[in-house]
PDB file of C-alpha atoms in Angstrom:
ATOM      1  CA  MET S   1      77.681  -5.994-102.923  1.00 42.00           C
ATOM      2  CA  PHE S   2      80.799  -7.213-101.154  1.00 38.00           C
ATOM      3  CA  GLU S   3      78.774  -9.680 -99.101  1.00 41.00           C
ATOM      4  CA  SER S   4      77.099 -11.083-102.210  1.00 42.00           C
ATOM      5  CA  LYS S   5      80.489 -11.638-103.831  1.00 41.00           C
ATOM      6  CA  ARG S   6      81.754 -13.381-100.719  1.00 40.00           C
ATOM      7  CA  TRP S   7      78.664 -15.578-100.663  1.00 35.00           C
ATOM      8  CA  ALA S   8      79.073 -16.497-104.330  1.00 39.00           C
ATOM      9  CA  LEU S   9      82.748 -17.278-103.838  1.00 38.00           C
ATOM     10  CA  LYS S  10      81.998 -19.415-100.842  1.00 41.00           C
ATOM     11  CA  ASN S  11      79.508 -21.516-102.755  1.00 41.00           C
ATOM     12  CA  VAL S  12      81.756 -22.227-105.762  1.00 43.00           C
ATOM     13  CA  ASP S  13      82.595 -25.899-105.870  1.00 54.00           C
ATOM     14  CA  GLY S  14      86.265 -26.731-106.126  1.00 58.00           C
ATOM     15  CA  PRO S  15      87.758 -29.319-108.465  1.00 64.00           C
ATOM     16  CA  SER S  16      87.137 -32.940-107.626  1.00 73.00           C
ATOM     17  CA  PRO S  17      90.074 -35.253-106.836  1.00 74.00           C
ATOM     18  CA  PHE S  18      89.754 -36.925-110.243  1.00 77.00           C
ATOM     19  CA  GLU S  19      89.819 -33.543-111.982  1.00 76.00           C
ATOM     20  CA  LEU S  20      93.033 -32.735-110.164  1.00 76.00           C
ATOM     21  CA  ALA S  21      94.434 -36.135-111.154  1.00 79.00           C
ATOM     22  CA  MET S  22      93.505 -35.520-114.789  1.00 79.00           C
ATOM     23  CA  MET S  23      95.221 -32.135-114.593  1.00 76.00           C
ATOM     24  CA  VAL S  24      98.440 -33.739-113.347  1.00 80.00           C
ATOM     25  CA  LEU S  25      98.288 -36.440-116.020  1.00 81.00           C
ATOM     26  CA  SER S  26      97.609 -33.773-118.657  1.00 78.00           C
ATOM     27  CA  LEU S  27     100.680 -31.898-117.518  1.00 78.00           C
ATOM     28  CA  VAL S  28     102.739 -35.102-117.641  1.00 82.00           C
ATOM     29  CA  SER S  29     101.410 -35.855-121.110  1.00 79.00           C
ATOM     30  CA  VAL S  30     102.282 -32.382-122.392  1.00 77.00           C
ATOM     31  CA  VAL S  31     105.817 -32.763-121.007  1.00 80.00           C
ATOM     32  CA  ILE S  32     106.115 -36.157-122.710  1.00 81.00           C
ATOM     33  CA  VAL S  33     104.957 -34.765-126.054  1.00 77.00           C
ATOM     34  CA  LEU S  34     107.393 -31.854-125.748  1.00 77.00           C
ATOM     35  CA  THR S  35     110.202 -34.277-124.924  1.00 81.00           C
ATOM     36  CA  ILE S  36     109.392 -36.468-127.902  1.00 78.00           C
ATOM     37  CA  THR S  37     109.109 -33.474-130.225  1.00 75.00           C
ATOM     38  CA  PHE S  38     112.145 -31.451-129.183  1.00 77.00           C
ATOM     39  CA  GLY S  39     114.287 -33.935-127.244  1.00 75.00           C
ATOM     40  CA  ARG S  40     117.145 -35.884-128.744  1.00 79.00           C
ATOM     41  CA  LEU S  41     116.478 -39.332-127.355  1.00 79.00           C
ATOM     42  CA  ASP S  42     117.049 -42.730-128.880  1.00 82.00           C
ATOM     43  CA  ALA S  43     114.283 -44.642-130.608  1.00 84.00           C
ATOM     44  CA  GLU S  44     113.603 -47.027-127.717  1.00 85.00           C
ATOM     45  CA  THR S  45     113.247 -44.209-125.177  1.00 84.00           C
ATOM     46  CA  ASN S  46     110.848 -42.387-127.500  1.00 84.00           C
ATOM     47  CA  LYS S  47     108.888 -45.622-127.817  1.00 86.00           C
ATOM     48  CA  VAL S  48     108.621 -45.863-124.012  1.00 87.00           C
ATOM     49  CA  LEU S  49     107.333 -42.300-123.858  1.00 86.00           C
ATOM     50  CA  LEU S  50     104.794 -43.042-126.600  1.00 85.00           C
ATOM     51  CA  TYR S  51     103.572 -46.118-124.720  1.00 87.00           C
ATOM     52  CA  ILE S  52     103.180 -44.068-121.539  1.00 87.00           C
ATOM     53  CA  ASP S  53     101.375 -41.267-123.346  1.00 83.00           C
ATOM     54  CA  SER S  54      99.051 -43.747-125.062  1.00 84.00           C
ATOM     55  CA  SER S  55      98.213 -45.251-121.656  1.00 86.00           C
ATOM     56  CA  ILE S  56      97.401 -41.773-120.348  1.00 84.00           C
ATOM     57  CA  CYS S  57      95.189 -41.252-123.400  1.00 83.00           C
ATOM     58  CA  MET S  58      93.276 -44.424-122.536  1.00 87.00           C
ATOM     59  CA  ILE S  59      92.682 -43.046-119.036  1.00 86.00           C
ATOM     60  CA  PHE S  60      91.397 -39.777-120.513  1.00 83.00           C
ATOM     61  CA  LEU S  61      89.081 -41.589-122.921  1.00 85.00           C
ATOM     62  CA  SER S  62      87.737 -43.781-120.109  1.00 87.00           C
ATOM     63  CA  LYS S  63      86.975 -40.696-118.023  1.00 84.00           C
ATOM     64  CA  PHE S  64      85.323 -38.957-120.984  1.00 85.00           C
ATOM     65  CA  PHE S  65      83.014 -41.869-121.808  1.00 88.00           C
ATOM     66  CA  HIS S  66      82.252 -42.452-118.127  1.00 86.00           C
ATOM     67  CA  GLY S  67      81.214 -38.811-117.792  1.00 85.00           C
ATOM     68  CA  LEU S  68      79.205 -39.070-121.000  1.00 86.00           C
ATOM     69  CA  TYR S  69      77.416 -42.157-119.680  1.00 86.00           C
ATOM     70  CA  LYS S  70      76.505 -40.469-116.391  1.00 85.00           C
ATOM     71  CA  ALA S  71      75.566 -37.115-117.924  1.00 85.00           C
ATOM     72  CA  ARG S  72      71.846 -36.354-118.050  1.00 85.00           C
ATOM     73  CA  ASN S  73      72.203 -34.074-121.057  1.00 84.00           C
ATOM     74  CA  LYS S  74      74.555 -35.848-123.474  1.00 83.00           C
ATOM     75  CA  ILE S  75      74.607 -33.008-126.002  1.00 86.00           C
ATOM     76  CA  TYR S  76      75.490 -30.449-123.330  1.00 86.00           C
ATOM     77  CA  TYR S  77      78.280 -32.687-122.043  1.00 85.00           C
ATOM     78  CA  ILE S  78      79.765 -33.200-125.516  1.00 84.00           C
ATOM     79  CA  ARG S  79      79.485 -29.480-126.264  1.00 82.00           C
ATOM     80  CA  HIS S  80      81.506 -28.569-123.157  1.00 78.00           C
ATOM     81  CA  HIS S  81      83.958 -31.515-123.147  1.00 78.00           C
ATOM     82  CA  TRP S  82      84.680 -32.177-126.816  1.00 78.00           C
ATOM     83  CA  ILE S  83      88.167 -30.700-126.392  1.00 74.00           C
ATOM     84  CA  ASP S  84      88.917 -33.434-123.829  1.00 74.00           C
ATOM     85  CA  PHE S  85      87.946 -36.093-126.345  1.00 79.00           C
ATOM     86  CA  VAL S  86      90.036 -34.545-129.116  1.00 75.00           C
ATOM     87  CA  ALA S  87      93.047 -34.233-126.829  1.00 72.00           C
ATOM     88  CA  SER S  88      92.752 -37.904-125.843  1.00 75.00           C
ATOM     89  CA  ILE S  89      93.203 -39.352-129.337  1.00 74.00           C
ATOM     90  CA  PRO S  90      96.530 -41.237-129.201  1.00 72.00           C
ATOM     91  CA  ALA S  91      97.168 -41.306-132.951  1.00 58.00           C
ATOM     92  CA  ILE S  92      97.282 -37.528-133.484  1.00 62.00           C
ATOM     93  CA  GLU S  93     100.162 -36.066-131.512  1.00 59.00           C
ATOM     94  CA  ALA S  94      99.513 -32.428-132.469  1.00 59.00           C
ATOM     95  CA  LEU S  95      96.081 -32.494-130.822  1.00 61.00           C
ATOM     96  CA  ARG S  96      97.559 -33.541-127.495  1.00 62.00           C
ATOM     97  CA  PHE S  97      98.570 -29.957-126.797  1.00 62.00           C
ATOM     98  CA  ALA S  98      94.836 -29.302-126.415  1.00 62.00           C
ATOM     99  CA  ARG S  99      95.209 -30.789-122.912  1.00 63.00           C
ATOM    100  CA  ILE S 100      96.561 -27.400-121.906  1.00 66.00           C
ATOM    101  CA  PHE S 101      92.920 -26.225-121.934  1.00 63.00           C
ATOM    102  CA  GLN S 102      92.047 -28.915-119.405  1.00 60.00           C
ATOM    103  CA  ILE S 103      94.928 -27.789-117.205  1.00 63.00           C
ATOM    104  CA  LEU S 104      93.784 -24.166-117.434  1.00 62.00           C
ATOM    105  CA  ARG S 105      90.182 -25.135-116.636  1.00 59.00           C
ATOM    106  CA  VAL S 106      91.169 -26.954-113.456  1.00 58.00           C
ATOM    107  CA  ILE S 107      93.492 -24.101-112.447  1.00 62.00           C
ATOM    108  CA  ARG S 108      90.546 -21.728-112.910  1.00 57.00           C
ATOM    109  CA  LEU S 109      88.425 -23.928-110.632  1.00 54.00           C
ATOM    110  CA  ILE S 110      91.207 -23.918-108.051  1.00 57.00           C
ATOM    111  CA  ARG S 111      91.391 -20.116-108.144  1.00 56.00           C
ATOM    112  CA  MET S 112      87.608 -19.761-107.881  1.00 50.00           C
ATOM    113  CA  SER S 113      87.261 -22.251-105.049  1.00 52.00           C
ATOM    114  CA  ARG S 114      87.913 -20.961-101.579  1.00 51.00           C
ATOM    115  CA  SER S 115      89.936 -23.952-100.460  1.00 54.00           C
ATOM    116  CA  LEU S 116      91.505 -26.887-102.227  1.00 56.00           C
ATOM    117  CA  LEU S 117      91.647 -29.162 -99.195  1.00 57.00           C
ATOM    118  CA  ILE S 118      87.919 -29.039 -98.448  1.00 61.00           C
ATOM    119  CA  PRO S 119      86.773 -31.075-101.506  1.00 60.00           C
ATOM    120  CA  LEU S 120      89.662 -33.498-100.965  1.00 62.00           C
ATOM    121  CA  LEU S 121      88.717 -34.047 -97.331  1.00 61.00           C
ATOM    122  CA  ARG S 122      85.049 -34.451 -98.190  1.00 67.00           C
ATOM    123  CA  GLN S 123      85.799 -37.027-100.892  1.00 69.00           C
ATOM    124  CA  ARG S 124      88.546 -39.077 -99.310  1.00 70.00           C
ATOM    125  CA  LYS S 125      87.845 -42.244-101.300  1.00 73.00           C
ATOM    126  CA  GLN S 126      87.972 -40.416-104.612  1.00 75.00           C
ATOM    127  CA  ALA S 127      91.114 -38.595-103.493  1.00 76.00           C
ATOM    128  CA  THR S 128      92.751 -41.917-102.606  1.00 77.00           C
ATOM    129  CA  LEU S 129      91.837 -43.500-105.940  1.00 79.00           C
ATOM    130  CA  ALA S 130      92.996 -40.449-107.865  1.00 80.00           C
ATOM    131  CA  SER S 131      96.288 -40.386-105.957  1.00 81.00           C
ATOM    132  CA  LEU S 132      96.859 -44.096-106.608  1.00 83.00           C
ATOM    133  CA  LEU S 133      96.162 -43.609-110.311  1.00 84.00           C
ATOM    134  CA  VAL S 134      98.609 -40.714-110.622  1.00 86.00           C
ATOM    135  CA  ALA S 135     101.237 -42.498-108.525  1.00 86.00           C
ATOM    136  CA  MET S 136     100.952 -45.648-110.641  1.00 87.00           C
ATOM    137  CA  VAL S 137     101.450 -43.766-113.898  1.00 87.00           C
ATOM    138  CA  LEU S 138     104.305 -41.623-112.581  1.00 88.00           C
ATOM    139  CA  ILE S 139     106.210 -44.527-111.011  1.00 89.00           C
ATOM    140  CA  LEU S 140     105.903 -46.732-114.103  1.00 89.00           C
ATOM    141  CA  ALA S 141     106.798 -43.878-116.445  1.00 88.00           C
ATOM    142  CA  THR S 142     109.784 -42.652-114.441  1.00 89.00           C
ATOM    143  CA  ALA S 143     111.149 -46.112-113.711  1.00 90.00           C
ATOM    144  CA  SER S 144     110.896 -47.415-117.280  1.00 90.00           C
ATOM    145  CA  VAL S 145     112.459 -44.288-118.822  1.00 89.00           C
ATOM    146  CA  LEU S 146     115.299 -44.049-116.290  1.00 90.00           C
ATOM    147  CA  ILE S 147     116.181 -47.731-116.418  1.00 90.00           C
ATOM    148  CA  LEU S 148     116.298 -47.676-120.196  1.00 89.00           C
ATOM    149  CA  LEU S 149     118.500 -44.566-120.258  1.00 87.00           C
ATOM    150  CA  VAL S 150     120.877 -46.008-117.652  1.00 88.00           C
ATOM    151  CA  GLU S 151     121.066 -49.541-119.001  1.00 86.00           C
ATOM    152  CA  SER S 152     121.480 -48.489-122.626  1.00 81.00           C
ATOM    153  CA  ALA S 153     125.037 -47.366-121.816  1.00 78.00           C
ATOM    154  CA  GLU S 154     126.043 -50.844-120.584  1.00 80.00           C
ATOM    155  CA  SER S 155     127.469 -53.346-123.057  1.00 79.00           C
ATOM    156  CA  ASN S 156     126.023 -56.389-121.253  1.00 83.00           C
ATOM    157  CA  ALA S 157     122.653 -54.756-120.535  1.00 82.00           C
ATOM    158  CA  ASN S 158     119.723 -57.081-119.987  1.00 85.00           C
ATOM    159  CA  ILE S 159     117.119 -54.362-120.607  1.00 86.00           C
ATOM    160  CA  GLN S 160     117.457 -53.007-124.149  1.00 86.00           C
ATOM    161  CA  THR S 161     113.984 -52.319-125.565  1.00 87.00           C
ATOM    162  CA  ALA S 162     111.005 -50.225-124.542  1.00 87.00           C
ATOM    163  CA  GLU S 163     108.841 -53.276-123.948  1.00 89.00           C
ATOM    164  CA  GLN S 164     111.470 -54.830-121.689  1.00 88.00           C
ATOM    165  CA  ALA S 165     111.815 -51.618-119.676  1.00 89.00           C
ATOM    166  CA  ILE S 166     108.056 -51.302-119.130  1.00 89.00           C
ATOM    167  CA  TRP S 167     107.759 -54.988-118.220  1.00 91.00           C
ATOM    168  CA  TRP S 168     110.645 -54.675-115.740  1.00 90.00           C
ATOM    169  CA  ALA S 169     109.073 -51.602-114.139  1.00 89.00           C
ATOM    170  CA  LEU S 170     105.692 -53.317-113.847  1.00 88.00           C
ATOM    171  CA  VAL S 171     107.163 -56.513-112.376  1.00 89.00           C
ATOM    172  CA  THR S 172     109.407 -54.579-109.983  1.00 88.00           C
ATOM    173  CA  ILE S 173     106.716 -52.255-108.676  1.00 88.00           C
ATOM    174  CA  SER S 174     104.526 -55.265-107.978  1.00 84.00           C
ATOM    175  CA  THR S 175     107.487 -56.871-106.099  1.00 78.00           C
ATOM    176  CA  VAL S 176     106.966 -60.100-108.050  1.00 79.00           C
ATOM    177  CA  GLY S 177     110.502 -60.231-109.437  1.00 73.00           C
ATOM    178  CA  TYR S 178     110.437 -62.831-112.205  1.00 78.00           C
ATOM    179  CA  GLY S 179     114.134 -62.273-112.870  1.00 77.00           C
ATOM    180  CA  ASP S 180     113.866 -62.429-116.666  1.00 82.00           C
ATOM    181  CA  PHE S 181     114.947 -58.771-116.947  1.00 85.00           C
ATOM    182  CA  TYR S 182     117.167 -57.023-114.426  1.00 85.00           C
ATOM    183  CA  PRO S 183     119.557 -54.056-114.247  1.00 88.00           C
ATOM    184  CA  VAL S 184     123.300 -54.701-114.353  1.00 87.00           C
ATOM    185  CA  SER S 185     124.645 -51.236-113.519  1.00 86.00           C
ATOM    186  CA  THR S 186     124.980 -49.753-110.060  1.00 88.00           C
ATOM    187  CA  ILE S 187     122.665 -46.868-110.862  1.00 90.00           C
ATOM    188  CA  GLY S 188     120.194 -49.386-112.245  1.00 87.00           C
ATOM    189  CA  HIS S 189     120.284 -51.272-108.950  1.00 90.00           C
ATOM    190  CA  VAL S 190     119.597 -48.041-107.070  1.00 91.00           C
ATOM    191  CA  ILE S 191     116.652 -47.292-109.354  1.00 90.00           C
ATOM    192  CA  GLY S 192     115.371 -50.828-108.850  1.00 89.00           C
ATOM    193  CA  GLY S 193     115.583 -50.459-105.074  1.00 89.00           C
ATOM    194  CA  LEU S 194     113.650 -47.194-105.164  1.00 91.00           C
ATOM    195  CA  VAL S 195     110.988 -48.780-107.370  1.00 89.00           C
ATOM    196  CA  ILE S 196     110.666 -51.721-104.973  1.00 89.00           C
ATOM    197  CA  VAL S 197     110.225 -49.386-101.985  1.00 89.00           C
ATOM    198  CA  SER S 198     107.689 -47.345-103.969  1.00 87.00           C
ATOM    199  CA  GLY S 199     105.852 -50.539-104.949  1.00 86.00           C
ATOM    200  CA  VAL S 200     105.637 -51.750-101.348  1.00 86.00           C
ATOM    201  CA  SER S 201     104.286 -48.364-100.262  1.00 85.00           C
ATOM    202  CA  PHE S 202     101.910 -48.259-103.227  1.00 83.00           C
ATOM    203  CA  PHE S 203     100.324 -51.638-102.566  1.00 82.00           C
ATOM    204  CA  GLY S 204     100.280 -50.907 -98.849  1.00 82.00           C
ATOM    205  CA  VAL S 205      98.087 -47.888 -99.575  1.00 80.00           C
ATOM    206  CA  ILE S 206      95.885 -50.071-101.807  1.00 80.00           C
ATOM    207  CA  SER S 207      95.495 -52.631 -99.012  1.00 78.00           C
ATOM    208  CA  GLY S 208      94.569 -49.908 -96.545  1.00 76.00           C
ATOM    209  CA  TYR S 209      92.081 -48.439 -98.985  1.00 74.00           C
ATOM    210  CA  MET S 210      90.418 -51.802 -99.626  1.00 76.00           C
ATOM    211  CA  ALA S 211      90.191 -52.399 -95.878  1.00 74.00           C
ATOM    212  CA  SER S 212      88.556 -49.004 -95.392  1.00 70.00           C
ATOM    213  CA  VAL S 213      86.062 -49.748 -98.174  1.00 66.00           C
ATOM    214  CA  PHE S 214      84.869 -52.979 -96.546  1.00 69.00           C
ATOM    215  CA  VAL S 215      85.233 -51.971 -92.889  1.00 65.00           C
ATOM    216  CA  ALA S 216      84.582 -48.251 -92.641  1.00 58.00           C
ATOM    217  CA  PRO S 217      81.059 -47.006 -93.365  1.00 55.00           C
ATOM    218  CA  ASP S 218      80.446 -45.359 -96.674  1.00 56.00           C
ATOM    219  CA  GLU S 219      79.958 -41.612 -96.933  1.00 57.00           C
ATOM    220  CA  THR S 220      76.308 -42.104 -97.929  1.00 61.00           C
ATOM    221  CA  GLU S 221      75.741 -44.400 -94.966  1.00 64.00           C
ATOM    222  CA  ARG S 222      77.266 -41.843 -92.608  1.00 67.00           C
ATOM    223  CA  GLN S 223      75.128 -39.137 -94.155  1.00 69.00           C
ATOM    224  CA  GLU S 224      71.977 -41.253 -93.842  1.00 74.00           C
ATOM    225  CA  GLU S 225      72.841 -42.061 -90.224  1.00 76.00           C
ATOM    226  CA  GLN S 226      73.430 -38.381 -89.493  1.00 78.00           C
ATOM    227  CA  ASP S 227      70.156 -37.446 -91.202  1.00 79.00           C
ATOM    228  CA  ALA S 228      68.331 -40.090 -89.144  1.00 81.00           C
ATOM    229  CA  LYS S 229      69.839 -38.699 -85.943  1.00 83.00           C
ATOM    230  CA  GLU S 230      68.843 -35.170 -86.917  1.00 84.00           C
ATOM    231  CA  ALA S 231      65.302 -36.309 -87.731  1.00 83.00           C
ATOM    232  CA  HIS S 232      65.068 -38.176 -84.409  1.00 82.00           C
ATOM    233  CA  LYS S 233      66.359 -35.112 -82.562  1.00 85.00           C
ATOM    234  CA  GLU S 234      63.830 -32.874 -84.308  1.00 86.00           C
ATOM    235  CA  GLN S 235      61.065 -35.339 -83.444  1.00 86.00           C
ATOM    236  CA  ILE S 236      62.056 -35.301 -79.767  1.00 88.00           C
ATOM    237  CA  ASN S 237      62.246 -31.486 -79.776  1.00 84.00           C
ATOM    238  CA  SER S 238      58.799 -31.241 -81.345  1.00 86.00           C
ATOM    239  CA  LYS S 239      57.382 -33.604 -78.716  1.00 85.00           C
ATOM    240  CA  LEU S 240      59.004 -31.578 -75.924  1.00 87.00           C
ATOM    241  CA  GLU S 241      57.611 -28.341 -77.355  1.00 86.00           C
ATOM    242  CA  ALA S 242      54.146 -29.897 -77.597  1.00 86.00           C
ATOM    243  CA  ALA S 243      54.378 -31.143 -73.982  1.00 85.00           C
ATOM    244  CA  LEU S 244      55.524 -27.721 -72.751  1.00 86.00           C
ATOM    245  CA  GLU S 245      52.709 -26.039 -74.626  1.00 87.00           C
ATOM    246  CA  GLN S 246      50.212 -28.470 -73.124  1.00 86.00           C
ATOM    247  CA  MET S 247      51.603 -27.820 -69.649  1.00 87.00           C
ATOM    248  CA  GLN S 248      51.271 -24.061 -70.181  1.00 86.00           C
ATOM    249  CA  GLN S 249      47.669 -24.496 -71.305  1.00 86.00           C
ATOM    250  CA  ASN S 250      46.916 -26.671 -68.282  1.00 84.00           C
ATOM    251  CA  GLN S 251      48.557 -24.150 -65.977  1.00 85.00           C
ATOM    252  CA  LEU S 252      46.545 -21.334 -67.526  1.00 85.00           C
ATOM    253  CA  GLN S 253      43.357 -23.351 -67.146  1.00 85.00           C
ATOM    254  CA  MET S 254      44.180 -24.054 -63.496  1.00 86.00           C
ATOM    255  CA  GLU S 255      44.798 -20.363 -62.871  1.00 83.00           C
ATOM    256  CA  GLN S 256      41.436 -19.517 -64.447  1.00 84.00           C
ATOM    257  CA  ASN S 257      39.666 -22.136 -62.336  1.00 82.00           C
ATOM    258  CA  GLN S 258      41.437 -20.852 -59.244  1.00 82.00           C
ATOM    259  CA  GLN S 259      40.345 -17.314 -60.060  1.00 84.00           C
ATOM    260  CA  GLN S 260      36.748 -18.463 -60.499  1.00 84.00           C
ATOM    261  CA  MET S 261      36.845 -20.309 -57.184  1.00 85.00           C
ATOM    262  CA  LEU S 262      38.195 -17.232 -55.427  1.00 82.00           C
ATOM    263  CA  GLU S 263      35.446 -15.096 -56.928  1.00 81.00           C
ATOM    264  CA  GLU S 264      32.783 -17.583 -55.814  1.00 81.00           C
ATOM    265  CA  ILE S 265      34.261 -17.731 -52.304  1.00 82.00           C
ATOM    266  CA  THR S 266      34.242 -13.933 -52.187  1.00 81.00           C
ATOM    267  CA  LYS S 267      30.569 -13.865 -53.223  1.00 80.00           C
ATOM    268  CA  LEU S 268      29.659 -16.452 -50.603  1.00 79.00           C
ATOM    269  CA  ARG S 269      31.382 -14.435 -47.874  1.00 78.00           C
ATOM    270  CA  GLN S 270      29.537 -11.314 -48.948  1.00 77.00           C
ATOM    271  CA  GLN S 271      26.203 -13.159 -48.763  1.00 77.00           C
ATOM    272  CA  LEU S 272      27.054 -14.517 -45.278  1.00 76.00           C
ATOM    273  CA  ASP S 273      27.967 -11.039 -44.076  1.00 73.00           C
ATOM    274  CA  LYS S 274      24.597  -9.687 -45.241  1.00 73.00           C
ATOM    275  CA  HIS S 275      22.686 -12.353 -43.313  1.00 64.00           C
TER     276      HIS S 275
END
């Protein structure tokens, strides 16, 4: 009984990298909704948070429809993932708390799976893409909210609206630096420097990932190559076994012939002795 439970636990698949990314984004979205609902922020900061949450909703909807497109049984998929679709509707804020169910589902998968690192190591490309997606959302969200909160206290602030804060964060993380919007406070300069460093690291990871996609062999190619090697090895082993079996048969036949020759020689000697 204990062995069967261990076997079942060992064969439970853990959450995929994108499921983990969706869990993190769900948690971020729930925190944003709680901040908007119970926090005492100004109108522009709330607008930034709404823009960020709406962007996260678009990511959720894209994942839902992508899964629906790839699902073999559409009705089964909708029946088990309708809560994800409802929680991804940007216009209805109350339904966004339904993302807690998605968080709990992924946590349940993590608890059931034996290791969390194994699926991440097996799916390195998906893990990289999921990490880049989460990092992009978190950097843009944190930078735009912080810069708006810091710069709103300055009288000569250049960044005053939610749209300007998001545009500044996007331009800064991409290290383009148009210069149309910029921080004027010291803390704003520090935030800008951190965003620039994060942007350089972010696009460095993207460059490395793109290089690995075009240079490194794909997982399916490696698997096919490994399968071909295994098949070739099995073919060689089968040929060796057949050759050994043939050699044993030949050796047995030679021993039988040798025995017959000895018997005939013995008979001939007996006949000679009689004469």
